[in-house]
Amino acid sequence: MTTTYRTEAPAIPLPAAKPPLVTRPLMLRFVSMLGSSISFYLLLSVVPLYAQGTGGGGGAAGLATGALMLATVCGELGTPRLVSRYGYRAALGGGLVLLGAPALVLTASSGMGWVVLVCLLRGLGFAVTVVAGGALTAALIPDERRGEGLALVGIVAGAPALCALPLGVWSAQHFGYTPVAVVAGLAALVAVASVPGLPDGERGTGRAVGVLAGLRTPALSRPALVFGASALVAGIIVTFLPLAVASASTGVVAISLFLQPLASTVARVVAGRHGDRHGQAGLVPPGVVLSAAGVLLTALTHDDLAVIAGVTVFGVGFGLLQNATLALMYARAPRSSYGTVSALWNFAYDAGMGIGALGFGLVAGRTGYPWAFALTAALLMAALPVALRDLRTPRRAASPSE
């Protein structure tokens, strides 16, 4: 009689389960993110209207926005020092208070000096929330799902901008400035309650992780430079597209300005999932090319379809660059330098938009809008060699503080 033995098939290793992306700390972080975004965008267009209504005209409106953005940029550069010394929670909570409390008293005076002071304080508060909050958010996302997580964060942070901007202006016209300012202030202050539930970063030993050191680190400065070039174009489109397109095509402008952020959001999601699997650096050159191609199409300002297609294509490229550059910078820095990464990326965003709006206006005054858009596309393509060179950068670079 022959005895037959059964042999076990060799074990097939199961794929490792992905770590959860949406955790309780990340959900709490979404609360503070929504609060700061609603507070900021609800008043972004309302405060210039309020300033203009005080009798200062268009100059007063420009001064209010200028003060807000100046304080934001300066605050972004200084926030890594605060994070290093006091930790995420203290910096984020303080930023929310600075963003919300001045809004409550915006209409206590109609003097231009008062309005500028409120804008300066709110700009500092917003800068601290985006830099400290951005660094904390990155620390809450698993490394292997960083691109996907940042795409989700982009949706959560971007949704209030789409809704709060028009809602703020509409509400101010129907209910007055004071109710809108109070709601904006409370949105940020109520979100402070979520901060104690967040984890805190390790405080530094007193030595700041400097932004200037980050600028001297090519692994961080190159993606920031490329993204800043695309943000420059975003500032141009938002500011000048309504002026560049014929007045008879106002519907085209509205459609284009809706499709651009929509395309960017979709592209961020695709970039996040693709980048986590195949690497983020490979997405940056296509993002530059698509962005430049979109701007070049937009130069055909008398062709409605070309304008809509151009702005949409730019939105796809901009979305790719938003997600890929930020994910790259976090991947190349240790957690202790996340504050520096957040500051550099946000500085590139805000400074790029401001410089783009200012420079394009000067150029378009001499060349006309079509040629100005074409020259902008050429300028953006100048960032392509930087993106291609960055493909050879190691995944983990030296700390900016080293």
CSV table of C-alpha atoms in Angstrom, one decimal, residues 75-284:
chain,number,residue,atom,x,y,z
A,75,GLY,CA,4.7,85.6,8.1
A,76,GLU,CA,5.4,82.6,5.9
A,77,LEU,CA,9.2,83.3,6.1
A,78,GLY,CA,9.2,83.6,9.9
A,79,THR,CA,6.8,80.7,10.8
A,80,PRO,CA,9.4,77.9,10.7
A,81,ARG,CA,11.2,79.5,13.6
A,82,LEU,CA,8.0,79.6,15.6
A,83,VAL,CA,7.3,75.9,14.8
A,84,SER,CA,10.8,74.9,15.8
A,85,ARG,CA,10.6,76.7,19.1
A,86,TYR,CA,7.0,76.3,20.2
A,87,GLY,CA,5.7,73.3,18.3
A,88,TYR,CA,2.8,72.8,15.9
A,89,ARG,CA,-0.1,73.3,18.3
A,90,ALA,CA,1.0,76.6,19.7
A,91,ALA,CA,1.8,78.1,16.3
A,92,LEU,CA,-1.4,76.8,14.7
A,93,GLY,CA,-3.6,78.0,17.6
A,94,GLY,CA,-2.0,81.4,17.6
A,95,GLY,CA,-2.4,81.8,13.9
A,96,LEU,CA,-6.1,81.0,14.1
A,97,VAL,CA,-6.6,83.6,16.8
A,98,LEU,CA,-4.7,86.2,14.8
A,99,LEU,CA,-6.8,85.4,11.7
A,100,GLY,CA,-10.1,85.4,13.5
A,101,ALA,CA,-10.0,88.0,16.3
A,102,PRO,CA,-9.3,91.1,14.1
A,103,ALA,CA,-12.1,90.1,11.7
A,104,LEU,CA,-14.6,90.5,14.6
A,105,VAL,CA,-13.7,94.2,14.9
A,106,LEU,CA,-13.1,95.0,11.3
A,107,THR,CA,-16.1,97.4,11.1
A,108,ALA,CA,-15.5,99.0,14.5
A,109,SER,CA,-13.9,101.8,12.5
A,110,SER,CA,-14.0,103.0,8.9
A,111,GLY,CA,-10.6,104.6,9.0
A,112,MET,CA,-8.1,103.3,6.4
A,113,GLY,CA,-5.4,102.9,9.1
A,114,TRP,CA,-7.7,100.6,11.0
A,115,VAL,CA,-8.5,98.5,7.9
A,116,VAL,CA,-4.8,98.1,7.1
A,117,LEU,CA,-4.0,97.1,10.6
A,118,VAL,CA,-6.7,94.4,10.5
A,119,CYS,CA,-5.3,93.2,7.2
A,120,LEU,CA,-1.8,93.0,8.5
A,121,LEU,CA,-2.8,91.0,11.5
A,122,ARG,CA,-5.0,88.6,9.5
A,123,GLY,CA,-2.2,88.2,6.9
A,124,LEU,CA,0.2,87.1,9.7
A,125,GLY,CA,-2.4,84.8,11.1
A,126,PHE,CA,-3.1,83.2,7.8
A,127,ALA,CA,0.6,82.7,7.1
A,128,VAL,CA,1.1,80.9,10.4
A,129,THR,CA,-1.9,78.6,9.9
A,130,VAL,CA,-0.9,77.6,6.4
A,131,VAL,CA,2.8,77.0,7.2
A,132,ALA,CA,2.5,75.4,10.6
A,133,GLY,CA,-0.7,73.6,9.6
A,134,GLY,CA,0.9,72.4,6.3
A,135,ALA,CA,3.9,71.0,8.1
A,136,LEU,CA,1.6,69.3,10.7
A,137,THR,CA,-0.6,67.9,7.9
A,138,ALA,CA,2.4,66.4,6.1
A,139,ALA,CA,3.5,64.7,9.4
A,140,LEU,CA,0.1,63.1,9.7
A,141,ILE,CA,0.2,61.5,6.2
A,142,PRO,CA,1.9,58.1,5.8
A,143,ASP,CA,5.0,58.5,3.6
A,144,GLU,CA,3.9,55.9,1.1
A,145,ARG,CA,0.6,57.7,0.6
A,146,ARG,CA,2.0,61.2,0.7
A,147,GLY,CA,0.9,62.2,-2.8
A,148,GLU,CA,-2.6,60.8,-2.4
A,149,GLY,CA,-2.9,62.5,1.0
A,150,LEU,CA,-1.8,65.9,-0.2
A,151,ALA,CA,-4.3,65.7,-3.0
A,152,LEU,CA,-7.1,65.0,-0.5
A,153,VAL,CA,-5.8,68.0,1.6
A,154,GLY,CA,-5.9,70.1,-1.5
A,155,ILE,CA,-9.6,69.3,-2.1
A,156,VAL,CA,-10.5,70.1,1.6
A,157,ALA,CA,-8.5,73.4,1.5
A,158,GLY,CA,-9.7,74.4,-1.9
A,159,ALA,CA,-13.4,73.9,-1.5
A,160,PRO,CA,-13.9,76.9,0.8
A,161,ALA,CA,-12.2,79.1,-1.8
A,162,LEU,CA,-14.7,78.1,-4.4
A,163,CYS,CA,-17.7,78.7,-2.1
A,164,ALA,CA,-16.6,81.4,0.3
A,165,LEU,CA,-15.3,83.9,-2.2
A,166,PRO,CA,-18.6,84.5,-4.0
A,167,LEU,CA,-20.6,83.9,-0.9
A,168,GLY,CA,-18.8,86.7,1.0
A,169,VAL,CA,-19.5,89.3,-1.6
A,170,TRP,CA,-23.1,88.3,-2.0
A,171,SER,CA,-23.7,88.3,1.8
A,172,ALA,CA,-22.0,91.7,2.2
A,173,GLN,CA,-24.4,93.1,-0.4
A,174,HIS,CA,-27.5,91.6,1.2
A,175,PHE,CA,-26.7,91.7,4.9
A,176,GLY,CA,-23.9,94.2,5.3
A,177,TYR,CA,-20.2,94.0,6.2
A,178,THR,CA,-20.5,93.4,9.9
A,179,PRO,CA,-22.3,90.0,9.8
A,180,VAL,CA,-19.9,88.7,7.2
A,181,ALA,CA,-16.9,89.9,9.2
A,182,VAL,CA,-18.3,88.3,12.4
A,183,VAL,CA,-18.9,84.9,10.7
A,184,ALA,CA,-15.4,85.0,9.2
A,185,GLY,CA,-13.9,85.7,12.6
A,186,LEU,CA,-15.9,83.0,14.4
A,187,ALA,CA,-14.9,80.4,11.7
A,188,ALA,CA,-11.3,80.7,12.7
A,189,LEU,CA,-11.8,81.1,16.4
A,190,VAL,CA,-14.2,78.1,16.7
A,191,ALA,CA,-11.6,76.0,14.9
A,192,VAL,CA,-9.1,76.7,17.8
A,193,ALA,CA,-11.0,74.1,19.8
A,194,SER,CA,-9.7,71.3,17.5
A,195,VAL,CA,-6.0,72.2,18.1
A,196,PRO,CA,-5.5,70.6,21.5
A,197,GLY,CA,-6.4,67.2,20.0
A,198,LEU,CA,-3.7,67.4,17.4
A,199,PRO,CA,-0.2,65.8,18.0
A,200,ASP,CA,2.6,68.2,18.6
A,201,GLY,CA,6.0,68.3,16.9
A,202,GLU,CA,9.3,68.1,18.7
A,203,ARG,CA,10.5,71.5,19.7
A,204,GLY,CA,13.9,72.5,18.5
A,205,THR,CA,16.8,73.2,20.7
A,206,GLY,CA,16.6,76.9,19.9
A,207,ARG,CA,18.3,76.7,16.5
A,208,ALA,CA,15.9,77.6,13.8
A,209,VAL,CA,15.5,75.6,10.6
A,210,GLY,CA,15.9,78.6,8.3
A,211,VAL,CA,14.1,79.3,5.1
A,212,LEU,CA,17.3,80.8,3.7
A,213,ALA,CA,19.0,77.5,4.3
A,214,GLY,CA,16.2,75.8,2.4
A,215,LEU,CA,16.7,78.2,-0.5
A,216,ARG,CA,20.3,77.1,-0.7
A,217,THR,CA,19.3,73.5,-0.9
A,218,PRO,CA,18.8,72.6,-4.6
A,219,ALA,CA,16.6,69.6,-3.8
A,220,LEU,CA,14.1,72.0,-2.2
A,221,SER,CA,14.7,75.2,-4.1
A,222,ARG,CA,14.3,73.7,-7.6
A,223,PRO,CA,10.8,72.3,-7.1
A,224,ALA,CA,9.8,75.6,-5.4
A,225,LEU,CA,11.2,77.6,-8.3
A,226,VAL,CA,9.3,75.5,-10.9
A,227,PHE,CA,6.1,75.8,-8.9
A,228,GLY,CA,6.6,79.5,-8.4
A,229,ALA,CA,6.8,79.9,-12.1
A,230,SER,CA,3.4,78.2,-12.6
A,231,ALA,CA,1.9,80.2,-9.7
A,232,LEU,CA,3.0,83.3,-11.5
A,233,VAL,CA,0.7,82.3,-14.4
A,234,ALA,CA,-2.1,81.5,-12.1
A,235,GLY,CA,-2.0,85.1,-10.7
A,236,ILE,CA,-2.0,86.4,-14.3
A,237,ILE,CA,-5.1,84.4,-15.3
A,238,VAL,CA,-7.1,85.3,-12.3
A,239,THR,CA,-6.3,89.0,-12.6
A,240,PHE,CA,-6.2,89.7,-16.3
A,241,LEU,CA,-8.4,87.2,-18.1
A,242,PRO,CA,-11.5,89.3,-17.6
A,243,LEU,CA,-9.7,92.3,-19.1
A,244,ALA,CA,-8.0,90.4,-21.9
A,245,VAL,CA,-11.2,88.7,-23.3
A,246,ALA,CA,-13.7,90.8,-25.2
A,247,SER,CA,-16.5,92.2,-23.0
A,248,ALA,CA,-19.0,90.4,-25.1
A,249,SER,CA,-17.5,87.1,-23.9
A,250,THR,CA,-18.0,87.5,-20.1
A,251,GLY,CA,-19.6,84.1,-20.1
A,252,VAL,CA,-16.4,82.6,-21.5
A,253,VAL,CA,-14.4,84.2,-18.6
A,254,ALA,CA,-16.8,82.7,-16.0
A,255,ILE,CA,-16.6,79.3,-17.6
A,256,SER,CA,-12.8,79.4,-17.8
A,257,LEU,CA,-12.3,80.5,-14.2
A,258,PHE,CA,-14.6,77.7,-13.1
A,259,LEU,CA,-12.9,75.0,-15.2
A,260,GLN,CA,-9.4,76.0,-14.2
A,261,PRO,CA,-9.6,75.2,-10.5
A,262,LEU,CA,-11.8,72.1,-11.3
A,263,ALA,CA,-9.1,70.8,-13.7
A,264,SER,CA,-6.4,71.5,-11.1
A,265,THR,CA,-8.3,69.6,-8.5
A,266,VAL,CA,-8.8,66.5,-10.7
A,267,ALA,CA,-5.2,66.7,-11.8
A,268,ARG,CA,-4.0,66.8,-8.2
A,269,VAL,CA,-5.9,63.6,-7.4
A,270,VAL,CA,-4.5,61.8,-10.4
A,271,ALA,CA,-1.0,63.1,-9.7
A,272,GLY,CA,-1.2,62.0,-6.1
A,273,ARG,CA,-2.1,58.4,-6.9
A,274,HIS,CA,0.3,58.1,-9.8
A,275,GLY,CA,3.2,59.8,-8.0
A,276,ASP,CA,2.9,57.4,-5.0
A,277,ARG,CA,3.3,54.5,-7.3
A,278,HIS,CA,5.8,55.7,-9.9
A,279,GLY,CA,7.5,58.7,-8.3
A,280,GLN,CA,6.7,62.4,-8.2
A,281,ALA,CA,9.6,63.9,-10.1
A,282,GLY,CA,8.5,62.5,-13.4
A,283,LEU,CA,5.3,64.5,-13.2
A,284,VAL,CA,7.0,67.9,-13.0
